[in-house]
mmCIF file of N, CA and C in Angstrom:
data_model
loop_
_atom_site.group_PDB
_atom_site.id
_atom_site.type_symbol
_atom_site.label_atom_id
_atom_site.label_comp_id
_atom_site.label_asym_id
_atom_site.label_seq_id
_atom_site.Cartn_x
_atom_site.Cartn_y
_atom_site.Cartn_z
ATOM 1 N N GLN A 1064 -2.055 -72.303 13.538
ATOM 2 C CA GLN A 1064 -1.975 -71.937 12.197
ATOM 3 C C GLN A 1064 -2.753 -70.620 11.919
ATOM 4 N N VAL A 1065 -2.252 -69.591 11.503
ATOM 5 C CA VAL A 1065 -3.183 -68.323 11.376
ATOM 6 C C VAL A 1065 -3.383 -68.201 9.501
ATOM 7 N N GLN A 1066 -4.236 -68.017 9.072
ATOM 8 C CA GLN A 1066 -4.166 -67.524 8.042
ATOM 9 C C GLN A 1066 -4.743 -65.894 7.603
ATOM 10 N N LEU A 1067 -3.996 -65.269 6.875
ATOM 11 C CA LEU A 1067 -4.126 -63.792 6.800
ATOM 12 C C LEU A 1067 -4.619 -63.350 5.307
ATOM 13 N N VAL A 1068 -5.583 -62.371 5.292
ATOM 14 C CA VAL A 1068 -6.031 -62.125 3.879
ATOM 15 C C VAL A 1068 -6.236 -60.620 4.197
ATOM 16 N N GLU A 1069 -5.495 -59.982 3.009
ATOM 17 C CA GLU A 1069 -5.454 -58.605 3.056
ATOM 18 C C GLU A 1069 -6.230 -57.865 1.695
ATOM 19 N N SER A 1070 -6.535 -56.763 1.902
ATOM 20 C CA SER A 1070 -7.168 -56.197 0.850
ATOM 21 C C SER A 1070 -7.211 -54.855 1.145
ATOM 22 N N GLY A 1071 -7.456 -53.838 -0.167
ATOM 23 C CA GLY A 1071 -7.427 -52.474 0.305
ATOM 24 C C GLY A 1071 -6.372 -51.693 -0.853
ATOM 25 N N GLY A 1072 -5.462 -52.600 -1.535
ATOM 26 C CA GLY A 1072 -4.215 -52.046 -2.098
ATOM 27 C C GLY A 1072 -5.106 -51.285 -3.687
ATOM 28 N N ALA A 1073 -4.566 -50.442 -3.683
ATOM 29 C CA ALA A 1073 -4.811 -49.631 -5.097
ATOM 30 C C ALA A 1073 -3.700 -48.519 -5.677
ATOM 31 N N SER A 1074 -4.148 -47.948 -6.839
ATOM 32 C CA SER A 1074 -3.037 -46.809 -7.231
ATOM 33 C C SER A 1074 -3.572 -45.479 -6.813
ATOM 34 N N VAL A 1075 -3.191 -44.820 -6.423
ATOM 35 C CA VAL A 1075 -3.522 -43.376 -5.682
ATOM 36 C C VAL A 1075 -2.518 -42.281 -6.671
ATOM 37 N N GLN A 1076 -2.893 -41.098 -6.371
ATOM 38 C CA GLN A 1076 -2.000 -39.985 -6.645
ATOM 39 C C GLN A 1076 -1.320 -39.410 -5.118
ATOM 40 N N ALA A 1077 -0.316 -39.133 -5.351
ATOM 41 C CA ALA A 1077 0.425 -38.400 -4.117
ATOM 42 C C ALA A 1077 -0.354 -37.537 -3.294
ATOM 43 N N GLY A 1078 -0.468 -37.421 -1.755
ATOM 44 C CA GLY A 1078 -1.242 -36.887 -1.304
ATOM 45 C C GLY A 1078 -2.566 -37.506 -0.840
ATOM 46 N N GLY A 1079 -2.869 -38.759 -1.627
ATOM 47 C CA GLY A 1079 -3.998 -39.467 -1.392
ATOM 48 C C GLY A 1079 -4.154 -40.251 -0.205
ATOM 49 N N SER A 1080 -5.284 -40.952 0.065
ATOM 50 C CA SER A 1080 -5.270 -42.018 1.250
ATOM 51 C C SER A 1080 -5.729 -43.297 0.877
ATOM 52 N N LEU A 1081 -5.263 -44.010 1.608
ATOM 53 C CA LEU A 1081 -5.940 -45.472 1.524
ATOM 54 C C LEU A 1081 -6.157 -46.367 2.756
ATOM 55 N N ARG A 1082 -7.003 -47.284 3.031
ATOM 56 C CA ARG A 1082 -6.966 -48.159 4.156
ATOM 57 C C ARG A 1082 -6.720 -49.512 3.754
ATOM 58 N N LEU A 1083 -5.623 -49.972 4.294
ATOM 59 C CA LEU A 1083 -5.485 -51.449 4.097
ATOM 60 C C LEU A 1083 -6.409 -52.588 5.295
ATOM 61 N N SER A 1084 -6.845 -53.444 4.799
ATOM 62 C CA SER A 1084 -7.438 -54.476 6.000
ATOM 63 C C SER A 1084 -6.725 -55.792 5.546
ATOM 64 N N CYS A 1085 -6.746 -56.336 6.840
ATOM 65 C CA CYS A 1085 -5.974 -57.525 7.055
ATOM 66 C C CYS A 1085 -7.018 -58.521 8.122
ATOM 67 N N ALA A 1086 -7.512 -59.518 7.498
ATOM 68 C CA ALA A 1086 -8.511 -60.409 8.343
ATOM 69 C C ALA A 1086 -7.973 -61.715 8.537
ATOM 70 N N ALA A 1087 -8.216 -62.086 9.727
ATOM 71 C CA ALA A 1087 -7.414 -63.093 10.125
ATOM 72 C C ALA A 1087 -8.372 -64.416 10.772
ATOM 73 N N SER A 1088 -7.803 -65.552 10.430
ATOM 74 C CA SER A 1088 -8.810 -66.535 10.724
ATOM 75 C C SER A 1088 -8.227 -66.799 12.451
ATOM 76 N N GLY A 1089 -9.166 -68.045 13.016
ATOM 77 C CA GLY A 1089 -8.814 -68.168 14.356
ATOM 78 C C GLY A 1089 -9.545 -67.541 15.329
ATOM 79 N N ARG A 1090 -9.788 -68.204 16.774
ATOM 80 C CA ARG A 1090 -10.565 -67.685 17.786
ATOM 81 C C ARG A 1090 -9.852 -67.026 18.824
ATOM 82 N N THR A 1091 -8.481 -66.849 18.761
ATOM 83 C CA THR A 1091 -7.658 -66.224 19.776
ATOM 84 C C THR A 1091 -6.888 -64.885 19.032
ATOM 85 N N PHE A 1092 -7.530 -64.064 18.265
ATOM 86 C CA PHE A 1092 -7.027 -62.969 17.560
ATOM 87 C C PHE A 1092 -6.401 -62.030 18.713
ATOM 88 N N SER A 1093 -6.949 -61.911 19.532
ATOM 89 C CA SER A 1093 -6.334 -60.979 20.491
ATOM 90 C C SER A 1093 -5.190 -61.407 21.107
ATOM 91 N N LEU A 1094 -4.639 -62.421 21.217
ATOM 92 C CA LEU A 1094 -3.478 -62.912 21.674
ATOM 93 C C LEU A 1094 -2.457 -62.860 20.783
ATOM 94 N N TYR A 1095 -2.718 -62.159 19.249
ATOM 95 C CA TYR A 1095 -1.465 -61.911 18.392
ATOM 96 C C TYR A 1095 -1.111 -60.787 18.456
ATOM 97 N N ALA A 1096 -0.066 -60.165 18.471
ATOM 98 C CA ALA A 1096 0.580 -58.875 17.764
ATOM 99 C C ALA A 1096 0.308 -58.978 15.957
ATOM 100 N N MET A 1097 0.004 -57.776 15.555
ATOM 101 C CA MET A 1097 0.062 -57.747 14.413
ATOM 102 C C MET A 1097 0.971 -56.595 13.556
ATOM 103 N N GLY A 1098 1.718 -57.045 12.745
ATOM 104 C CA GLY A 1098 2.490 -56.020 11.892
ATOM 105 C C GLY A 1098 2.108 -55.778 10.493
ATOM 106 N N TRP A 1099 2.839 -54.836 10.133
ATOM 107 C CA TRP A 1099 2.510 -54.206 8.374
ATOM 108 C C TRP A 1099 4.170 -54.154 8.166
ATOM 109 N N PHE A 1100 4.360 -54.842 6.965
ATOM 110 C CA PHE A 1100 5.522 -54.742 6.335
ATOM 111 C C PHE A 1100 5.141 -54.343 4.672
ATOM 112 N N ARG A 1101 6.656 -53.569 4.140
ATOM 113 C CA ARG A 1101 6.410 -53.414 2.838
ATOM 114 C C ARG A 1101 7.682 -53.897 2.114
ATOM 115 N N GLN A 1102 7.359 -54.225 0.975
ATOM 116 C CA GLN A 1102 8.846 -54.350 -0.092
ATOM 117 C C GLN A 1102 8.650 -53.807 -1.315
ATOM 118 N N ALA A 1103 9.634 -53.121 -1.760
ATOM 119 C CA ALA A 1103 9.375 -52.275 -3.186
ATOM 120 C C ALA A 1103 10.431 -53.226 -4.170
ATOM 121 N N PRO A 1104 10.348 -52.933 -5.018
ATOM 122 C CA PRO A 1104 11.141 -53.961 -6.125
ATOM 123 C C PRO A 1104 12.471 -53.706 -5.993
ATOM 124 N N GLY A 1105 13.238 -54.629 -5.781
ATOM 125 C CA GLY A 1105 14.741 -54.324 -5.677
ATOM 126 C C GLY A 1105 15.152 -53.753 -4.272
ATOM 127 N N LYS A 1106 14.442 -53.854 -3.426
ATOM 128 C CA LYS A 1106 14.836 -53.664 -1.893
ATOM 129 C C LYS A 1106 14.077 -54.675 -0.998
ATOM 130 N N GLU A 1107 14.680 -54.452 0.306
ATOM 131 C CA GLU A 1107 14.692 -55.599 1.360
ATOM 132 C C GLU A 1107 13.167 -55.318 1.799
ATOM 133 N N ARG A 1108 12.523 -56.070 2.542
ATOM 134 C CA ARG A 1108 11.059 -55.785 3.077
ATOM 135 C C ARG A 1108 11.679 -55.182 4.403
ATOM 136 N N GLU A 1109 10.789 -53.948 4.822
ATOM 137 C CA GLU A 1109 11.030 -53.239 5.746
ATOM 138 C C GLU A 1109 9.621 -53.065 7.050
ATOM 139 N N PHE A 1110 10.118 -52.691 7.944
ATOM 140 C CA PHE A 1110 8.733 -52.616 8.928
ATOM 141 C C PHE A 1110 8.030 -51.302 9.059
ATOM 142 N N VAL A 1111 6.910 -51.372 8.774
ATOM 143 C CA VAL A 1111 5.945 -50.031 8.703
ATOM 144 C C VAL A 1111 5.375 -49.667 9.994
ATOM 145 N N ALA A 1112 4.640 -50.774 10.675
ATOM 146 C CA ALA A 1112 3.792 -50.327 11.593
ATOM 147 C C ALA A 1112 3.360 -51.772 12.290
ATOM 148 N N ALA A 1113 3.093 -51.530 13.569
ATOM 149 C CA ALA A 1113 2.832 -52.921 14.443
ATOM 150 C C ALA A 1113 1.431 -52.496 15.641
ATOM 151 N N ASN A 1114 0.970 -53.012 16.157
ATOM 152 C CA ASN A 1114 0.336 -53.222 17.227
ATOM 153 C C ASN A 1114 0.071 -54.505 18.027
ATOM 154 N N SER A 1115 -0.135 -54.329 19.362
ATOM 155 C CA SER A 1115 -0.177 -55.280 20.426
ATOM 156 C C SER A 1115 -1.593 -56.071 20.094
ATOM 157 N N GLY A 1116 -1.737 -57.041 20.770
ATOM 158 C CA GLY A 1116 -2.687 -57.772 20.799
ATOM 159 C C GLY A 1116 -4.041 -57.144 21.448
ATOM 160 N N SER A 1117 -4.070 -56.647 22.147
ATOM 161 C CA SER A 1117 -5.118 -55.429 22.807
ATOM 162 C C SER A 1117 -5.186 -54.055 21.979
ATOM 163 N N GLY A 1118 -4.091 -54.001 21.176
ATOM 164 C CA GLY A 1118 -4.275 -52.862 20.657
ATOM 165 C C GLY A 1118 -3.860 -51.680 21.279
ATOM 166 N N GLY A 1119 -3.101 -51.848 22.771
ATOM 167 C CA GLY A 1119 -2.995 -50.682 23.541
ATOM 168 C C GLY A 1119 -1.381 -50.273 23.069
ATOM 169 N N ARG A 1120 -0.733 -50.740 22.495
ATOM 170 C CA ARG A 1120 0.714 -50.406 21.931
ATOM 171 C C ARG A 1120 0.657 -50.252 20.691
ATOM 172 N N ALA A 1121 1.252 -49.254 19.955
ATOM 173 C CA ALA A 1121 1.499 -49.198 18.491
ATOM 174 C C ALA A 1121 2.928 -48.553 18.168
ATOM 175 N N TYR A 1122 3.767 -48.845 17.108
ATOM 176 C CA TYR A 1122 4.820 -48.624 16.661
ATOM 177 C C TYR A 1122 4.978 -48.267 15.408
ATOM 178 N N TYR A 1123 5.945 -47.686 14.779
ATOM 179 C CA TYR A 1123 5.486 -47.066 13.818
ATOM 180 C C TYR A 1123 7.191 -46.754 13.003
ATOM 181 N N ALA A 1124 7.458 -46.886 11.867
ATOM 182 C CA ALA A 1124 8.881 -46.618 11.355
ATOM 183 C C ALA A 1124 8.689 -45.204 10.983
ATOM 184 N N ASP A 1125 9.905 -44.665 11.345
ATOM 185 C CA ASP A 1125 9.838 -43.142 11.126
ATOM 186 C C ASP A 1125 9.719 -42.721 9.714
ATOM 187 N N SER A 1126 9.618 -43.245 8.779
ATOM 188 C CA SER A 1126 9.409 -42.621 7.545
ATOM 189 C C SER A 1126 7.848 -42.534 7.337
ATOM 190 N N VAL A 1127 6.977 -43.318 8.299
ATOM 191 C CA VAL A 1127 5.567 -43.182 8.182
ATOM 192 C C VAL A 1127 4.965 -42.584 9.656
ATOM 193 N N LYS A 1128 5.277 -42.031 10.511
ATOM 194 C CA LYS A 1128 5.006 -41.390 11.726
ATOM 195 C C LYS A 1128 4.377 -40.221 10.970
ATOM 196 N N GLY A 1129 3.169 -40.053 11.760
ATOM 197 C CA GLY A 1129 2.507 -38.725 11.521
ATOM 198 C C GLY A 1129 1.362 -38.889 10.463
ATOM 199 N N ARG A 1130 1.513 -39.955 9.421
ATOM 200 C CA ARG A 1130 0.657 -40.422 8.252
ATOM 201 C C ARG A 1130 0.270 -41.485 8.369
ATOM 202 N N PHE A 1131 0.577 -42.621 8.882
ATOM 203 C CA PHE A 1131 -0.023 -43.970 8.892
ATOM 204 C C PHE A 1131 -0.209 -44.093 10.637
ATOM 205 N N THR A 1132 -1.561 -44.639 10.345
ATOM 206 C CA THR A 1132 -2.137 -45.160 11.880
ATOM 207 C C THR A 1132 -2.470 -46.818 11.465
ATOM 208 N N VAL A 1133 -2.231 -47.578 12.694
ATOM 209 C CA VAL A 1133 -2.587 -48.928 12.967
ATOM 210 C C VAL A 1133 -3.323 -49.091 13.892
ATOM 211 N N SER A 1134 -4.574 -49.833 13.621
ATOM 212 C CA SER A 1134 -5.719 -50.209 14.539
ATOM 213 C C SER A 1134 -5.989 -51.490 14.452
ATOM 214 N N ARG A 1135 -6.887 -52.075 15.467
ATOM 215 C CA ARG A 1135 -7.590 -53.403 15.348
ATOM 216 C C ARG A 1135 -8.981 -53.391 15.880
ATOM 217 N N ASP A 1136 -9.665 -54.121 15.207
ATOM 218 C CA ASP A 1136 -10.978 -54.703 15.923
ATOM 219 C C ASP A 1136 -11.128 -56.468 16.056
ATOM 220 N N ASN A 1137 -10.876 -56.327 17.203
ATOM 221 C CA ASN A 1137 -10.618 -57.764 17.641
ATOM 222 C C ASN A 1137 -11.984 -58.655 17.575
ATOM 223 N N ALA A 1138 -13.064 -58.244 17.903
ATOM 224 C CA ALA A 1138 -14.536 -58.820 17.600
ATOM 225 C C ALA A 1138 -14.616 -58.702 15.980
ATOM 226 N N LYS A 1139 -13.738 -58.471 15.135
ATOM 227 C CA LYS A 1139 -14.030 -58.757 13.614
ATOM 228 C C LYS A 1139 -12.752 -59.189 13.173
ATOM 229 N N ASN A 1140 -11.490 -59.738 14.241
ATOM 230 C CA ASN A 1140 -10.409 -60.426 13.869
ATOM 231 C C ASN A 1140 -9.600 -59.549 12.636
ATOM 232 N N THR A 1141 -9.529 -58.420 12.600
ATOM 233 C CA THR A 1141 -9.310 -57.504 11.494
ATOM 234 C C THR A 1141 -8.188 -56.215 12.172
ATOM 235 N N VAL A 1142 -7.146 -56.372 11.262
ATOM 236 C CA VAL A 1142 -6.094 -55.069 11.693
ATOM 237 C C VAL A 1142 -6.307 -54.404 10.534
ATOM 238 N N TYR A 1143 -6.083 -52.897 10.719
ATOM 239 C CA TYR A 1143 -6.031 -52.156 9.633
ATOM 240 C C TYR A 1143 -4.784 -51.078 9.709
ATOM 241 N N LEU A 1144 -4.633 -50.614 8.417
ATOM 242 C CA LEU A 1144 -3.313 -49.489 8.364
ATOM 243 C C LEU A 1144 -3.983 -48.247 7.694
ATOM 244 N N GLN A 1145 -4.581 -47.581 8.210
ATOM 245 C CA GLN A 1145 -5.148 -46.187 7.373
ATOM 246 C C GLN A 1145 -3.552 -45.323 7.148
ATOM 247 N N MET A 1146 -3.560 -45.088 5.865
ATOM 248 C CA MET A 1146 -2.430 -44.373 5.037
ATOM 249 C C MET A 1146 -2.957 -43.156 4.848
ATOM 250 N N ASN A 1147 -2.308 -42.018 5.187
ATOM 251 C CA ASN A 1147 -2.819 -40.578 4.669
ATOM 252 C C ASN A 1147 -1.398 -39.891 3.758
ATOM 253 N N SER A 1148 -1.701 -38.961 3.445
ATOM 254 C CA SER A 1148 -0.369 -37.803 2.639
ATOM 255 C C SER A 1148 0.479 -39.013 1.942
ATOM 256 N N LEU A 1149 0.038 -39.933 1.225
ATOM 257 C CA LEU A 1149 0.830 -40.666 0.548
ATOM 258 C C LEU A 1149 1.828 -40.140 -0.469
ATOM 259 N N LYS A 1150 3.018 -40.630 -0.465
ATOM 260 C CA LYS A 1150 3.997 -40.205 -1.246
ATOM 261 C C LYS A 1150 4.533 -41.321 -2.163
ATOM 262 N N PRO A 1151 5.087 -40.872 -3.422
ATOM 263 C CA PRO A 1151 5.558 -41.867 -4.143
ATOM 264 C C PRO A 1151 6.560 -43.006 -3.434
ATOM 265 N N GLU A 1152 7.315 -42.766 -2.462
ATOM 266 C CA GLU A 1152 8.310 -43.298 -1.947
ATOM 267 C C GLU A 1152 7.363 -44.712 -0.985
ATOM 268 N N ASP A 1153 6.183 -44.362 -0.945
ATOM 269 C CA ASP A 1153 5.483 -45.359 -0.186
ATOM 270 C C ASP A 1153 4.874 -46.362 -1.197
ATOM 271 N N THR A 1154 5.254 -46.659 -2.498
ATOM 272 C CA THR A 1154 4.738 -47.832 -3.569
ATOM 273 C C THR A 1154 5.735 -48.960 -3.076
ATOM 274 N N ALA A 1155 4.837 -50.001 -2.662
ATOM 275 C CA ALA A 1155 5.531 -51.448 -2.352
ATOM 276 C C ALA A 1155 4.673 -52.331 -2.262
ATOM 277 N N VAL A 1156 4.476 -53.430 -2.116
ATOM 278 C CA VAL A 1156 3.800 -54.245 -1.835
ATOM 279 C C VAL A 1156 3.638 -54.494 -0.331
ATOM 280 N N TYR A 1157 2.417 -54.203 0.320
ATOM 281 C CA TYR A 1157 2.063 -54.381 1.574
ATOM 282 C C TYR A 1157 1.818 -55.938 2.210
ATOM 283 N N HIS A 1158 2.498 -56.155 3.155
ATOM 284 C CA HIS A 1158 2.224 -57.482 3.844
ATOM 285 C C HIS A 1158 1.930 -57.316 5.308
ATOM 286 N N CYS A 1159 0.475 -57.821 5.810
ATOM 287 C CA CYS A 1159 0.505 -57.980 7.051
ATOM 288 C C CYS A 1159 1.032 -59.433 7.832
ATOM 289 N N ALA A 1160 1.274 -59.179 9.139
ATOM 290 C CA ALA A 1160 1.876 -60.467 9.746
ATOM 291 C C ALA A 1160 1.317 -60.791 11.060
ATOM 292 N N ALA A 1161 1.399 -61.663 11.685
ATOM 293 C CA ALA A 1161 1.017 -62.157 13.008
ATOM 294 C C ALA A 1161 2.163 -62.842 13.737
ATOM 295 N N ARG A 1162 2.237 -62.380 15.326
ATOM 296 C CA ARG A 1162 2.963 -63.513 16.100
ATOM 297 C C ARG A 1162 2.287 -63.631 17.205
ATOM 298 N N ARG A 1163 2.433 -64.676 18.041
ATOM 299 C CA ARG A 1163 1.831 -64.816 19.197
ATOM 300 C C ARG A 1163 2.671 -64.381 20.476
ATOM 301 N N GLY A 1164 2.009 -63.455 21.016
ATOM 302 C CA GLY A 1164 3.014 -62.680 21.957
ATOM 303 C C GLY A 1164 3.147 -61.054 21.793
ATOM 304 N N GLY A 1165 4.190 -60.719 22.321
ATOM 305 C CA GLY A 1165 4.574 -59.319 22.370
ATOM 306 C C GLY A 1165 4.873 -58.766 20.873
ATOM 307 N N VAL A 1166 4.523 -57.358 21.073
ATOM 308 C CA VAL A 1166 4.925 -56.772 19.646
ATOM 309 C C VAL A 1166 6.148 -56.606 19.610
ATOM 310 N N VAL A 1167 6.688 -56.517 18.142
ATOM 311 C CA VAL A 1167 8.182 -56.256 17.891
ATOM 312 C C VAL A 1167 8.095 -55.673 16.454
ATOM 313 N N THR A 1168 9.227 -54.752 16.383
ATOM 314 C CA THR A 1168 9.323 -53.997 15.134
ATOM 315 C C THR A 1168 10.362 -54.745 14.309
ATOM 316 N N THR A 1169 10.781 -55.738 14.165
ATOM 317 C CA THR A 1169 11.739 -56.666 13.389
ATOM 318 C C THR A 1169 10.638 -57.409 12.692
ATOM 319 N N LEU A 1170 11.581 -58.212 11.706
ATOM 320 C CA LEU A 1170 10.709 -59.458 10.889
ATOM 321 C C LEU A 1170 10.325 -60.610 11.540
ATOM 322 N N GLU A 1171 10.609 -60.625 12.992
ATOM 323 C CA GLU A 1171 10.238 -61.947 13.817
ATOM 324 C C GLU A 1171 8.800 -62.027 13.808
ATOM 325 N N TYR A 1172 7.949 -62.570 12.712
ATOM 326 C CA TYR A 1172 6.525 -62.579 12.701
ATOM 327 C C TYR A 1172 6.200 -63.912 12.385
ATOM 328 N N ASP A 1173 5.535 -65.092 12.516
ATOM 329 C CA ASP A 1173 5.163 -66.331 12.239
ATOM 330 C C ASP A 1173 4.424 -66.448 11.025
ATOM 331 N N TYR A 1174 3.245 -65.509 10.942
ATOM 332 C CA TYR A 1174 2.431 -65.604 9.716
ATOM 333 C C TYR A 1174 2.287 -64.651 9.175
ATOM 334 N N TRP A 1175 2.175 -64.829 7.322
ATOM 335 C CA TRP A 1175 2.305 -63.632 6.861
ATOM 336 C C TRP A 1175 1.390 -63.665 5.497
ATOM 337 N N GLY A 1176 0.471 -62.496 5.055
ATOM 338 C CA GLY A 1176 -0.520 -62.654 4.222
ATOM 339 C C GLY A 1176 0.272 -62.404 2.870
ATOM 340 N N GLN A 1177 -0.411 -62.828 1.748
ATOM 341 C CA GLN A 1177 -0.076 -62.708 0.185
ATOM 342 C C GLN A 1177 0.409 -61.291 0.025
ATOM 343 N N GLY A 1178 0.090 -60.295 0.700
ATOM 344 C CA GLY A 1178 0.513 -59.067 0.015
ATOM 345 C C GLY A 1178 -0.668 -58.407 -0.902
ATOM 346 N N THR A 1179 -0.631 -56.844 -0.644
ATOM 347 C CA THR A 1179 -1.588 -56.080 -1.633
ATOM 348 C C THR A 1179 -0.563 -54.908 -2.063
ATOM 349 N N GLN A 1180 -0.542 -54.659 -3.513
ATOM 350 C CA GLN A 1180 0.140 -54.007 -3.980
ATOM 351 C C GLN A 1180 -0.727 -52.133 -3.842
ATOM 352 N N VAL A 1181 0.151 -51.609 -3.338
ATOM 353 C CA VAL A 1181 -0.030 -49.882 -2.966
ATOM 354 C C VAL A 1181 0.813 -49.253 -4.187
ATOM 355 N N THR A 1182 0.473 -48.338 -5.225
ATOM 356 C CA THR A 1182 0.993 -47.758 -6.114
ATOM 357 C C THR A 1182 0.382 -46.098 -5.883
ATOM 358 N N VAL A 1183 1.751 -45.205 -5.571
ATOM 359 C CA VAL A 1183 1.328 -43.700 -5.346
ATOM 360 C C VAL A 1183 2.424 -43.104 -6.764
ATOM 361 N N SER A 1184 1.435 -42.274 -7.301
ATOM 362 C CA SER A 1184 2.091 -41.622 -8.550
ATOM 363 C C SER A 1184 2.340 -39.941 -8.307
ATOM 364 N N SER A 1185 3.224 -39.618 -8.903
ATOM 365 C CA SER A 1185 3.346 -38.049 -8.636
ATOM 366 C C SER A 1185 2.496 -37.405 -9.502
#
């Protein structure tokens, strides 16, 4: 079992930046690929970004490429999502997720955090 705790969500103006954090429990964090997903009201949950257990591979949705960066600090059992040049369409609840093994860009993750609200105003 993996417990995930997110932080960093806030309300910002378009063009601003935020950094989300996700702290995980356990002693084998480096064996888990980590993903970020978001869900806006009335819409389905969608993939945002993910990286492999070592941090050596990262993937991004087309909508955030060049603006968002996923990273991790395995010594701290923490994964980050740096969000720059935020747009109103980025407004959503952001969730982190974990899976044992290889990184994927689908919803096939085993453990999910509670989510943190990001609101971007124009």
